[in-house]
Amino acid sequence: EAGVAQSPRYKIIEKRQSVAFWCNPISGHATLYWYQQILGQGPKLLIQFQNNGVVDDSQLPKDRFSAERLKGVDSTLKIQPAKLEDSAVYLCASSLGGARETQYFGPGTRLLVL
Amino acid sequence: SQQGEEDPQALSIQEGENATMNCSYKTSINNLQWYRQNSGRGLVHLILIRSNEREKHSGRLRVTLDTSKKSSSLLITASRAADTASYFCATEAGRRALTFGSGTRLQVQP
């Protein structure tokens, strides 16, 4: 079974630029999550989708971050404009059902904002 | 904010020794999960313990949960160099996705 795929694996941009990350969850998984992991910390949930609807985006900085999950499969996370403090690893995860089920994580996208 | 807090923040042991990591949390939960993260990689699910369970085993892993103290522990027995990684506890409560702690960095010396 293929795992969660993410791209790109690494990205370096300058502040105020825009960046987009892509995630392809495990086939058949209804729930998709985006987490932000700052160096030395645990992952923090940014947004949770159930199929193509948003379940929780309470911790998403909506003035600069946006995410979508068209057709309930792939998802993109965008930052526009980026700030220095956005430097982190962005992890995508998926689960078969809701949050009570095991989440499977992708390898992450490491973002460096200069 | 992060609900779970792991203790210790860092742990260094010799191969063959046991490693114990603790996690404390603040609110009622449905389940608690432990994940491992190798440097520069994604997280790997290790074990899930539900709020009505007190202990669970999986291979060399033993997890305990004390809901009265809002704490959990992860024991890795007979550690190996390959166990070197960061270990995170994560709590699940309601519909919200997992809330992770800040992790314990385990170094197993060969």
mmCIF file with all atom_site columns, C-alpha atoms in Angstrom:
data_model
loop_
_atom_site.group_PDB
_atom_site.id
_atom_site.type_symbol
_atom_site.label_atom_id
_atom_site.label_alt_id
_atom_site.label_comp_id
_atom_site.label_asym_id
_atom_site.label_entity_id
_atom_site.label_seq_id
_atom_site.pdbx_PDB_ins_code
_atom_site.Cartn_x
_atom_site.Cartn_y
_atom_site.Cartn_z
_atom_site.occupancy
_atom_site.B_iso_or_equiv
_atom_site.pdbx_formal_charge
_atom_site.auth_seq_id
_atom_site.auth_comp_id
_atom_site.auth_asym_id
_atom_site.auth_atom_id
_atom_site.pdbx_PDB_model_num
ATOM 1   C CA . GLU A 1 1   ? 0.000   0.000  0.000  1.00 0.00 ? 1   GLU A CA 1
ATOM 2   C CA . ALA A 1 2   ? 1.464   3.366  -0.994 1.00 0.00 ? 2   ALA A CA 1
ATOM 3   C CA . GLY A 1 3   ? 1.927   5.853  1.810  1.00 0.00 ? 3   GLY A CA 1
ATOM 4   C CA . VAL A 1 4   ? 1.136   9.533  2.019  1.00 0.00 ? 4   VAL A CA 1
ATOM 5   C CA . ALA A 1 5   ? 3.031   11.447 -0.645 1.00 0.00 ? 5   ALA A CA 1
ATOM 6   C CA . GLN A 1 6   ? 4.173   15.035 -0.325 1.00 0.00 ? 6   GLN A CA 1
ATOM 7   C CA . SER A 1 7   ? 6.017   17.418 -2.580 1.00 0.00 ? 7   SER A CA 1
ATOM 8   C CA . PRO A 1 8   ? 8.283   19.194 -2.712 1.00 0.00 ? 8   PRO A CA 1
ATOM 9   C CA . ARG A 1 9   ? 10.516  17.727 0.004  1.00 0.00 ? 9   ARG A CA 1
ATOM 10  C CA . TYR A 1 10  ? 12.446  20.975 0.447  1.00 0.00 ? 10  TYR A CA 1
ATOM 11  C CA . LYS A 1 11  ? 11.746  24.589 -0.385 1.00 0.00 ? 11  LYS A CA 1
ATOM 12  C CA . ILE A 1 12  ? 13.716  27.766 0.203  1.00 0.00 ? 12  ILE A CA 1
ATOM 13  C CA . ILE A 1 13  ? 12.045  31.111 -0.402 1.00 0.00 ? 13  ILE A CA 1
ATOM 14  C CA . GLU A 1 14  ? 12.468  34.714 0.622  1.00 0.00 ? 14  GLU A CA 1
ATOM 15  C CA . LYS A 1 15  ? 10.035  36.412 2.970  1.00 0.00 ? 15  LYS A CA 1
ATOM 16  C CA . ARG A 1 16  ? 6.956   37.859 1.322  1.00 0.00 ? 16  ARG A CA 1
ATOM 17  C CA . GLN A 1 17  ? 7.098   35.240 -1.429 1.00 0.00 ? 17  GLN A CA 1
ATOM 18  C CA . SER A 1 18  ? 4.394   32.624 -1.946 1.00 0.00 ? 18  SER A CA 1
ATOM 19  C CA . VAL A 1 19  ? 4.741   28.868 -1.665 1.00 0.00 ? 19  VAL A CA 1
ATOM 20  C CA . ALA A 1 20  ? 2.479   25.868 -2.150 1.00 0.00 ? 20  ALA A CA 1
ATOM 21  C CA . PHE A 1 21  ? 2.722   22.305 -0.863 1.00 0.00 ? 21  PHE A CA 1
ATOM 22  C CA . TRP A 1 22  ? 0.968   19.274 -2.236 1.00 0.00 ? 22  TRP A CA 1
ATOM 23  C CA . CYS A 1 23  ? -0.260  16.123 -0.514 1.00 0.00 ? 23  CYS A CA 1
ATOM 24  C CA . ASN A 1 24  ? -1.680  12.868 -1.851 1.00 0.00 ? 24  ASN A CA 1
ATOM 25  C CA . PRO A 1 25  ? -3.183  10.783 0.955  1.00 0.00 ? 25  PRO A CA 1
ATOM 26  C CA . ILE A 1 26  ? -3.483  7.021  1.153  1.00 0.00 ? 26  ILE A CA 1
ATOM 27  C CA . SER A 1 27  ? -6.135  5.805  -1.243 1.00 0.00 ? 27  SER A CA 1
ATOM 28  C CA . GLY A 1 28  ? -9.548  5.600  0.405  1.00 0.00 ? 28  GLY A CA 1
ATOM 29  C CA . HIS A 1 29  ? -8.654  7.718  3.421  1.00 0.00 ? 29  HIS A CA 1
ATOM 30  C CA . ALA A 1 30  ? -11.448 10.177 4.080  1.00 0.00 ? 30  ALA A CA 1
ATOM 31  C CA . THR A 1 31  ? -9.637  12.434 6.523  1.00 0.00 ? 31  THR A CA 1
ATOM 32  C CA . LEU A 1 32  ? -6.616  14.567 5.692  1.00 0.00 ? 32  LEU A CA 1
ATOM 33  C CA . TYR A 1 33  ? -4.586  16.735 8.048  1.00 0.00 ? 33  TYR A CA 1
ATOM 34  C CA . TRP A 1 34  ? -1.948  19.421 7.650  1.00 0.00 ? 34  TRP A CA 1
ATOM 35  C CA . TYR A 1 35  ? 0.450   19.963 10.560 1.00 0.00 ? 35  TYR A CA 1
ATOM 36  C CA . GLN A 1 36  ? 3.202   22.510 11.093 1.00 0.00 ? 36  GLN A CA 1
ATOM 37  C CA . GLN A 1 37  ? 6.268   21.329 12.999 1.00 0.00 ? 37  GLN A CA 1
ATOM 38  C CA . ILE A 1 38  ? 8.721   23.980 14.115 1.00 0.00 ? 38  ILE A CA 1
ATOM 39  C CA . LEU A 1 39  ? 12.216  22.755 14.952 1.00 0.00 ? 39  LEU A CA 1
ATOM 40  C CA . GLY A 1 40  ? 12.351  21.215 18.411 1.00 0.00 ? 40  GLY A CA 1
ATOM 41  C CA . GLN A 1 41  ? 8.577   21.103 18.835 1.00 0.00 ? 41  GLN A CA 1
ATOM 42  C CA . GLY A 1 42  ? 5.786   18.645 18.216 1.00 0.00 ? 42  GLY A CA 1
ATOM 43  C CA . PRO A 1 43  ? 3.478   18.957 15.216 1.00 0.00 ? 43  PRO A CA 1
ATOM 44  C CA . LYS A 1 44  ? 0.650   21.482 15.484 1.00 0.00 ? 44  LYS A CA 1
ATOM 45  C CA . LEU A 1 45  ? -2.566  20.957 13.555 1.00 0.00 ? 45  LEU A CA 1
ATOM 46  C CA . LEU A 1 46  ? -3.287  23.604 10.928 1.00 0.00 ? 46  LEU A CA 1
ATOM 47  C CA . ILE A 1 47  ? -6.351  22.148 9.218  1.00 0.00 ? 47  ILE A CA 1
ATOM 48  C CA . GLN A 1 48  ? -8.359  18.934 9.098  1.00 0.00 ? 48  GLN A CA 1
ATOM 49  C CA . PHE A 1 49  ? -10.511 17.862 6.144  1.00 0.00 ? 49  PHE A CA 1
ATOM 50  C CA . GLN A 1 50  ? -13.190 15.167 6.112  1.00 0.00 ? 50  GLN A CA 1
ATOM 51  C CA . ASN A 1 51  ? -13.587 14.303 2.429  1.00 0.00 ? 51  ASN A CA 1
ATOM 52  C CA . ASN A 1 52  ? -13.579 17.802 0.905  1.00 0.00 ? 52  ASN A CA 1
ATOM 53  C CA . GLY A 1 53  ? -15.109 19.618 3.861  1.00 0.00 ? 53  GLY A CA 1
ATOM 54  C CA . VAL A 1 54  ? -13.192 21.454 6.588  1.00 0.00 ? 54  VAL A CA 1
ATOM 55  C CA . VAL A 1 55  ? -13.604 19.946 10.069 1.00 0.00 ? 55  VAL A CA 1
ATOM 56  C CA . ASP A 1 56  ? -11.183 22.154 11.988 1.00 0.00 ? 56  ASP A CA 1
ATOM 57  C CA . ASP A 1 57  ? -9.131  25.131 10.842 1.00 0.00 ? 57  ASP A CA 1
ATOM 58  C CA . SER A 1 58  ? -9.093  27.001 14.132 1.00 0.00 ? 58  SER A CA 1
ATOM 59  C CA . GLN A 1 59  ? -5.283  27.136 14.249 1.00 0.00 ? 59  GLN A CA 1
ATOM 60  C CA . LEU A 1 60  ? -4.757  28.097 10.619 1.00 0.00 ? 60  LEU A CA 1
ATOM 61  C CA . PRO A 1 61  ? -3.466  31.698 10.226 1.00 0.00 ? 61  PRO A CA 1
ATOM 62  C CA . LYS A 1 62  ? -6.073  32.578 7.654  1.00 0.00 ? 62  LYS A CA 1
ATOM 63  C CA . ASP A 1 63  ? -4.574  35.929 6.760  1.00 0.00 ? 63  ASP A CA 1
ATOM 64  C CA . ARG A 1 64  ? -1.721  34.146 4.999  1.00 0.00 ? 64  ARG A CA 1
ATOM 65  C CA . PHE A 1 65  ? -2.433  30.412 4.934  1.00 0.00 ? 65  PHE A CA 1
ATOM 66  C CA . SER A 1 66  ? -5.026  28.675 2.789  1.00 0.00 ? 66  SER A CA 1
ATOM 67  C CA . ALA A 1 67  ? -5.754  25.048 2.018  1.00 0.00 ? 67  ALA A CA 1
ATOM 68  C CA . GLU A 1 68  ? -8.087  23.141 -0.213 1.00 0.00 ? 68  GLU A CA 1
ATOM 69  C CA . ARG A 1 69  ? -8.952  19.552 -0.907 1.00 0.00 ? 69  ARG A CA 1
ATOM 70  C CA . LEU A 1 70  ? -10.669 19.344 -4.238 1.00 0.00 ? 70  LEU A CA 1
ATOM 71  C CA . LYS A 1 71  ? -12.675 16.192 -4.979 1.00 0.00 ? 71  LYS A CA 1
ATOM 72  C CA . GLY A 1 72  ? -11.838 14.895 -1.521 1.00 0.00 ? 72  GLY A CA 1
ATOM 73  C CA . VAL A 1 73  ? -8.483  13.425 -2.489 1.00 0.00 ? 73  VAL A CA 1
ATOM 74  C CA . ASP A 1 74  ? -5.344  15.546 -3.002 1.00 0.00 ? 74  ASP A CA 1
ATOM 75  C CA . SER A 1 75  ? -4.773  18.694 -1.025 1.00 0.00 ? 75  SER A CA 1
ATOM 76  C CA . THR A 1 76  ? -2.683  21.838 -1.364 1.00 0.00 ? 76  THR A CA 1
ATOM 77  C CA . LEU A 1 77  ? -1.522  24.173 1.382  1.00 0.00 ? 77  LEU A CA 1
ATOM 78  C CA . LYS A 1 78  ? -0.479  27.691 0.404  1.00 0.00 ? 78  LYS A CA 1
ATOM 79  C CA . ILE A 1 79  ? 1.324   30.442 2.253  1.00 0.00 ? 79  ILE A CA 1
ATOM 80  C CA . GLN A 1 80  ? 1.060   33.949 0.844  1.00 0.00 ? 80  GLN A CA 1
ATOM 81  C CA . PRO A 1 81  ? 3.045   35.979 1.807  1.00 0.00 ? 81  PRO A CA 1
ATOM 82  C CA . ALA A 1 82  ? 5.553   33.954 3.810  1.00 0.00 ? 82  ALA A CA 1
ATOM 83  C CA . LYS A 1 83  ? 7.189   35.219 6.993  1.00 0.00 ? 83  LYS A CA 1
ATOM 84  C CA . LEU A 1 84  ? 10.435  34.154 8.632  1.00 0.00 ? 84  LEU A CA 1
ATOM 85  C CA . GLU A 1 85  ? 8.519   32.375 11.409 1.00 0.00 ? 85  GLU A CA 1
ATOM 86  C CA . ASP A 1 86  ? 6.866   30.108 8.842  1.00 0.00 ? 86  ASP A CA 1
ATOM 87  C CA . SER A 1 87  ? 10.129  28.166 8.551  1.00 0.00 ? 87  SER A CA 1
ATOM 88  C CA . ALA A 1 88  ? 9.136   24.676 9.601  1.00 0.00 ? 88  ALA A CA 1
ATOM 89  C CA . VAL A 1 89  ? 8.325   21.203 8.361  1.00 0.00 ? 89  VAL A CA 1
ATOM 90  C CA . TYR A 1 90  ? 4.813   20.879 6.963  1.00 0.00 ? 90  TYR A CA 1
ATOM 91  C CA . LEU A 1 91  ? 3.427   17.410 7.502  1.00 0.00 ? 91  LEU A CA 1
ATOM 92  C CA . CYS A 1 92  ? 0.438   15.894 5.793  1.00 0.00 ? 92  CYS A CA 1
ATOM 93  C CA . ALA A 1 93  ? -1.359  12.925 7.331  1.00 0.00 ? 93  ALA A CA 1
ATOM 94  C CA . SER A 1 94  ? -4.423  10.880 6.495  1.00 0.00 ? 94  SER A CA 1
ATOM 95  C CA . SER A 1 95  ? -6.700  8.464  8.287  1.00 0.00 ? 95  SER A CA 1
ATOM 96  C CA . LEU A 1 96  ? -9.390  6.080  7.118  1.00 0.00 ? 96  LEU A CA 1
ATOM 97  C CA . GLY A 1 97  ? -12.102 7.643  9.245  1.00 0.00 ? 97  GLY A CA 1
ATOM 98  C CA . GLY A 1 98  ? -12.042 10.424 11.786 1.00 0.00 ? 98  GLY A CA 1
ATOM 99  C CA . ALA A 1 99  ? -9.552  11.609 14.358 1.00 0.00 ? 99  ALA A CA 1
ATOM 100 C CA . ARG A 1 100 ? -9.984  8.481  16.519 1.00 0.00 ? 100 ARG A CA 1
ATOM 101 C CA . GLU A 1 101 ? -8.205  6.362  13.962 1.00 0.00 ? 101 GLU A CA 1
ATOM 102 C CA . THR A 1 102 ? -4.520  5.936  13.312 1.00 0.00 ? 102 THR A CA 1
ATOM 103 C CA . GLN A 1 103 ? -3.009  8.727  11.271 1.00 0.00 ? 103 GLN A CA 1
ATOM 104 C CA . TYR A 1 104 ? -0.387  7.980  8.644  1.00 0.00 ? 104 TYR A CA 1
ATOM 105 C CA . PHE A 1 105 ? 2.130   10.702 7.985  1.00 0.00 ? 105 PHE A CA 1
ATOM 106 C CA . GLY A 1 106 ? 3.961   11.722 4.860  1.00 0.00 ? 106 GLY A CA 1
ATOM 107 C CA . PRO A 1 107 ? 7.674   12.592 4.882  1.00 0.00 ? 107 PRO A CA 1
ATOM 108 C CA . GLY A 1 108 ? 6.957   16.323 5.142  1.00 0.00 ? 108 GLY A CA 1
ATOM 109 C CA . THR A 1 109 ? 8.067   19.429 3.284  1.00 0.00 ? 109 THR A CA 1
ATOM 110 C CA . ARG A 1 110 ? 10.881  21.352 4.904  1.00 0.00 ? 110 ARG A CA 1
ATOM 111 C CA . LEU A 1 111 ? 10.414  25.100 4.329  1.00 0.00 ? 111 LEU A CA 1
ATOM 112 C CA . LEU A 1 112 ? 13.087  27.701 4.956  1.00 0.00 ? 112 LEU A CA 1
ATOM 113 C CA . VAL A 1 113 ? 12.097  31.344 4.695  1.00 0.00 ? 113 VAL A CA 1
ATOM 114 C CA . LEU A 1 114 ? 15.022  33.749 4.356  1.00 0.00 ? 114 LEU A CA 1
ATOM 115 C CA . SER B 2 1   ? -1.153  25.196 22.607 1.00 0.00 ? 1   SER B CA 1
ATOM 116 C CA . GLN B 2 2   ? 0.262   21.730 23.118 1.00 0.00 ? 2   GLN B CA 1
ATOM 117 C CA . GLN B 2 3   ? -1.618  19.507 25.510 1.00 0.00 ? 3   GLN B CA 1
ATOM 118 C CA . GLY B 2 4   ? 0.908   16.760 26.048 1.00 0.00 ? 4   GLY B CA 1
ATOM 119 C CA . GLU B 2 5   ? 4.270   17.365 27.611 1.00 0.00 ? 5   GLU B CA 1
ATOM 120 C CA . GLU B 2 6   ? 6.937   14.706 27.489 1.00 0.00 ? 6   GLU B CA 1
ATOM 121 C CA . ASP B 2 7   ? 9.552   14.123 30.114 1.00 0.00 ? 7   ASP B CA 1
ATOM 122 C CA . PRO B 2 8   ? 12.498  13.997 29.847 1.00 0.00 ? 8   PRO B CA 1
ATOM 123 C CA . GLN B 2 9   ? 13.182  16.268 26.889 1.00 0.00 ? 9   GLN B CA 1
ATOM 124 C CA . ALA B 2 10  ? 16.277  14.244 26.057 1.00 0.00 ? 10  ALA B CA 1
ATOM 125 C CA . LEU B 2 11  ? 17.480  10.784 27.082 1.00 0.00 ? 11  LEU B CA 1
ATOM 126 C CA . SER B 2 12  ? 20.760  9.023  26.348 1.00 0.00 ? 12  SER B CA 1
ATOM 127 C CA . ILE B 2 13  ? 21.206  5.328  27.160 1.00 0.00 ? 13  ILE B CA 1
ATOM 128 C CA . GLN B 2 14  ? 23.358  2.372  26.179 1.00 0.00 ? 14  GLN B CA 1
ATOM 129 C CA . GLU B 2 15  ? 22.186  -0.345 23.841 1.00 0.00 ? 15  GLU B CA 1
ATOM 130 C CA . GLY B 2 16  ? 20.375  -3.076 25.750 1.00 0.00 ? 16  GLY B CA 1
ATOM 131 C CA . GLU B 2 17  ? 19.090  -0.760 28.462 1.00 0.00 ? 17  GLU B CA 1
ATOM 132 C CA . ASN B 2 18  ? 15.445  0.155  28.884 1.00 0.00 ? 18  ASN B CA 1
ATOM 133 C CA . ALA B 2 19  ? 14.148  3.615  27.997 1.00 0.00 ? 19  ALA B CA 1
ATOM 134 C CA . THR B 2 20  ? 11.189  5.192  29.765 1.00 0.00 ? 20  THR B CA 1
ATOM 135 C CA . MET B 2 21  ? 9.449   8.330  28.569 1.00 0.00 ? 21  MET B CA 1
ATOM 136 C CA . ASN B 2 22  ? 6.551   10.051 30.285 1.00 0.00 ? 22  ASN B CA 1
ATOM 137 C CA . CYS B 2 23  ? 3.728   12.182 28.987 1.00 0.00 ? 23  CYS B CA 1
ATOM 138 C CA . SER B 2 24  ? 1.327   14.407 30.884 1.00 0.00 ? 24  SER B CA 1
ATOM 139 C CA . TYR B 2 25  ? -1.795  16.047 29.497 1.00 0.00 ? 25  TYR B CA 1
ATOM 140 C CA . LYS B 2 26  ? -4.416  18.473 30.708 1.00 0.00 ? 26  LYS B CA 1
ATOM 141 C CA . THR B 2 27  ? -7.918  17.561 29.541 1.00 0.00 ? 27  THR B CA 1
ATOM 142 C CA . SER B 2 28  ? -10.031 14.428 29.233 1.00 0.00 ? 28  SER B CA 1
ATOM 143 C CA . ILE B 2 29  ? -9.161  12.268 26.265 1.00 0.00 ? 29  ILE B CA 1
ATOM 144 C CA . ASN B 2 30  ? -10.581 9.466  24.140 1.00 0.00 ? 30  ASN B CA 1
ATOM 145 C CA . ASN B 2 31  ? -7.211  7.927  23.435 1.00 0.00 ? 31  ASN B CA 1
ATOM 146 C CA . LEU B 2 32  ? -3.495  8.606  23.630 1.00 0.00 ? 32  LEU B CA 1
ATOM 147 C CA . GLN B 2 33  ? -1.045  7.647  20.939 1.00 0.00 ? 33  GLN B CA 1
ATOM 148 C CA . TRP B 2 34  ? 2.728   7.426  20.730 1.00 0.00 ? 34  TRP B CA 1
ATOM 149 C CA . TYR B 2 35  ? 4.661   8.266  17.570 1.00 0.00 ? 35  TYR B CA 1
ATOM 150 C CA . ARG B 2 36  ? 8.313   8.012  16.580 1.00 0.00 ? 36  ARG B CA 1
ATOM 151 C CA . GLN B 2 37  ? 10.103  10.444 14.302 1.00 0.00 ? 37  GLN B CA 1
ATOM 152 C CA . ASN B 2 38  ? 13.522  9.779  12.869 1.00 0.00 ? 38  ASN B CA 1
ATOM 153 C CA . SER B 2 39  ? 15.569  12.842 12.041 1.00 0.00 ? 39  SER B CA 1
ATOM 154 C CA . GLY B 2 40  ? 14.239  14.582 8.943  1.00 0.00 ? 40  GLY B CA 1
ATOM 155 C CA . ARG B 2 41  ? 11.431  12.081 8.438  1.00 0.00 ? 41  ARG B CA 1
ATOM 156 C CA . GLY B 2 42  ? 7.692   11.849 9.012  1.00 0.00 ? 42  GLY B CA 1
ATOM 157 C CA . LEU B 2 43  ? 6.053   10.405 12.079 1.00 0.00 ? 43  LEU B CA 1
ATOM 158 C CA . VAL B 2 44  ? 5.406   6.699  12.485 1.00 0.00 ? 44  VAL B CA 1
ATOM 159 C CA . HIS B 2 45  ? 2.537   5.463  14.623 1.00 0.00 ? 45  HIS B CA 1
ATOM 160 C CA . LEU B 2 46  ? 3.679   3.123  17.404 1.00 0.00 ? 46  LEU B CA 1
ATOM 161 C CA . ILE B 2 47  ? 0.754   2.362  19.647 1.00 0.00 ? 47  ILE B CA 1
ATOM 162 C CA . LEU B 2 48  ? -2.701  3.628  20.652 1.00 0.00 ? 48  LEU B CA 1
ATOM 163 C CA . ILE B 2 49  ? -4.186  3.216  24.110 1.00 0.00 ? 49  ILE B CA 1
ATOM 164 C CA . ARG B 2 50  ? -7.821  4.052  24.780 1.00 0.00 ? 50  ARG B CA 1
ATOM 165 C CA . SER B 2 51  ? -9.030  5.915  27.832 1.00 0.00 ? 51  SER B CA 1
ATOM 166 C CA . ASN B 2 52  ? -10.549 2.760  29.320 1.00 0.00 ? 52  ASN B CA 1
ATOM 167 C CA . GLU B 2 53  ? -7.294  0.810  29.007 1.00 0.00 ? 53  GLU B CA 1
ATOM 168 C CA . ARG B 2 54  ? -4.469  0.860  31.542 1.00 0.00 ? 54  ARG B CA 1
ATOM 169 C CA . GLU B 2 55  ? -1.677  -0.970 29.776 1.00 0.00 ? 55  GLU B CA 1
ATOM 170 C CA . LYS B 2 56  ? -0.823  -2.115 26.285 1.00 0.00 ? 56  LYS B CA 1
ATOM 171 C CA . HIS B 2 57  ? 2.070   -4.042 24.752 1.00 0.00 ? 57  HIS B CA 1
ATOM 172 C CA . SER B 2 58  ? 3.467   -4.186 21.243 1.00 0.00 ? 58  SER B CA 1
ATOM 173 C CA . GLY B 2 59  ? 6.734   -6.055 20.764 1.00 0.00 ? 59  GLY B CA 1
ATOM 174 C CA . ARG B 2 60  ? 9.357   -4.282 22.872 1.00 0.00 ? 60  ARG B CA 1
ATOM 175 C CA . LEU B 2 61  ? 6.986   -1.416 23.642 1.00 0.00 ? 61  LEU B CA 1
ATOM 176 C CA . ARG B 2 62  ? 4.872   -1.107 26.781 1.00 0.00 ? 62  ARG B CA 1
ATOM 177 C CA . VAL B 2 63  ? 2.509   1.788  27.287 1.00 0.00 ? 63  VAL B CA 1
ATOM 178 C CA . THR B 2 64  ? 0.612   2.644  30.448 1.00 0.00 ? 64  THR B CA 1
ATOM 179 C CA . LEU B 2 65  ? -2.158  5.166  30.936 1.00 0.00 ? 65  LEU B CA 1
ATOM 180 C CA . ASP B 2 66  ? -3.348  6.672  34.202 1.00 0.00 ? 66  ASP B CA 1
ATOM 181 C CA . THR B 2 67  ? -6.359  8.860  33.481 1.00 0.00 ? 67  THR B CA 1
ATOM 182 C CA . SER B 2 68  ? -6.659  9.936  37.131 1.00 0.00 ? 68  SER B CA 1
ATOM 183 C CA . LYS B 2 69  ? -3.188  11.473 36.919 1.00 0.00 ? 69  LYS B CA 1
ATOM 184 C CA . LYS B 2 70  ? -3.558  12.425 33.251 1.00 0.00 ? 70  LYS B CA 1
ATOM 185 C CA . SER B 2 71  ? -0.291  10.742 32.426 1.00 0.00 ? 71  SER B CA 1
ATOM 186 C CA . SER B 2 72  ? 1.149   8.003  30.233 1.00 0.00 ? 72  SER B CA 1
ATOM 187 C CA . SER B 2 73  ? 4.490   6.291  29.941 1.00 0.00 ? 73  SER B CA 1
ATOM 188 C CA . LEU B 2 74  ? 6.247   4.550  27.081 1.00 0.00 ? 74  LEU B CA 1
ATOM 189 C CA . LEU B 2 75  ? 8.791   1.865  27.918 1.00 0.00 ? 75  LEU B CA 1
ATOM 190 C CA . ILE B 2 76  ? 11.163  0.518  25.272 1.00 0.00 ? 76  ILE B CA 1
ATOM 191 C CA . THR B 2 77  ? 12.864  -2.616 26.495 1.00 0.00 ? 77  THR B CA 1
ATOM 192 C CA . ALA B 2 78  ? 16.274  -3.879 25.358 1.00 0.00 ? 78  ALA B CA 1
ATOM 193 C CA . SER B 2 79  ? 16.904  -0.752 23.311 1.00 0.00 ? 79  SER B CA 1
ATOM 194 C CA . ARG B 2 80  ? 18.811  -0.794 20.037 1.00 0.00 ? 80  ARG B CA 1
ATOM 195 C CA . ALA B 2 81  ? 20.766  1.873  18.196 1.00 0.00 ? 81  ALA B CA 1
ATOM 196 C CA . ALA B 2 82  ? 17.940  1.908  15.634 1.00 0.00 ? 82  ALA B CA 1
ATOM 197 C CA . ASP B 2 83  ? 15.568  3.148  18.348 1.00 0.00 ? 83  ASP B CA 1
ATOM 198 C CA . THR B 2 84  ? 17.360  6.498  18.262 1.00 0.00 ? 84  THR B CA 1
ATOM 199 C CA . ALA B 2 85  ? 14.639  9.002  17.372 1.00 0.00 ? 85  ALA B CA 1
ATOM 200 C CA . SER B 2 86  ? 12.234  11.545 18.840 1.00 0.00 ? 86  SER B CA 1
ATOM 201 C CA . TYR B 2 87  ? 9.152   10.139 20.529 1.00 0.00 ? 87  TYR B CA 1
ATOM 202 C CA . PHE B 2 88  ? 5.902   12.078 20.769 1.00 0.00 ? 88  PHE B CA 1
ATOM 203 C CA . CYS B 2 89  ? 2.732   11.464 22.684 1.00 0.00 ? 89  CYS B CA 1
ATOM 204 C CA . ALA B 2 90  ? -0.484  12.723 21.136 1.00 0.00 ? 90  ALA B CA 1
ATOM 205 C CA . THR B 2 91  ? -3.923  12.957 22.650 1.00 0.00 ? 91  THR B CA 1
ATOM 206 C CA . GLU B 2 92  ? -7.266  12.700 20.911 1.00 0.00 ? 92  GLU B CA 1
ATOM 207 C CA . ALA B 2 93  ? -10.393 14.289 22.381 1.00 0.00 ? 93  ALA B CA 1
ATOM 208 C CA . GLY B 2 94  ? -13.609 14.753 20.473 1.00 0.00 ? 94  GLY B CA 1
ATOM 209 C CA . ARG B 2 95  ? -13.561 15.538 16.788 1.00 0.00 ? 95  ARG B CA 1
ATOM 210 C CA . ARG B 2 96  ? -10.350 17.545 16.957 1.00 0.00 ? 96  ARG B CA 1
ATOM 211 C CA . ALA B 2 97  ? -7.282  15.912 15.466 1.00 0.00 ? 97  ALA B CA 1
ATOM 212 C CA . LEU B 2 98  ? -4.319  14.896 17.570 1.00 0.00 ? 98  LEU B CA 1
ATOM 213 C CA . THR B 2 99  ? -2.614  17.316 19.942 1.00 0.00 ? 99  THR B CA 1
ATOM 214 C CA . PHE B 2 100 ? 1.075   16.532 20.185 1.00 0.00 ? 100 PHE B CA 1
ATOM 215 C CA . GLY B 2 101 ? 3.564   17.092 22.951 1.00 0.00 ? 101 GLY B CA 1
ATOM 216 C CA . SER B 2 102 ? 7.018   18.532 22.427 1.00 0.00 ? 102 SER B CA 1
ATOM 217 C CA . GLY B 2 103 ? 8.724   15.149 22.323 1.00 0.00 ? 103 GLY B CA 1
ATOM 218 C CA . THR B 2 104 ? 11.551  13.216 23.949 1.00 0.00 ? 104 THR B CA 1
ATOM 219 C CA . ARG B 2 105 ? 14.768  12.876 21.984 1.00 0.00 ? 105 ARG B CA 1
ATOM 220 C CA . LEU B 2 106 ? 16.186  9.408  22.609 1.00 0.00 ? 106 LEU B CA 1
ATOM 221 C CA . GLN B 2 107 ? 19.803  8.581  21.818 1.00 0.00 ? 107 GLN B CA 1
ATOM 222 C CA . VAL B 2 108 ? 20.821  4.922  22.084 1.00 0.00 ? 108 VAL B CA 1
ATOM 223 C CA . GLN B 2 109 ? 24.591  4.489  22.140 1.00 0.00 ? 109 GLN B CA 1
ATOM 224 C CA . PRO B 2 110 ? 25.877  1.302  20.478 1.00 0.00 ? 110 PRO B CA 1
#
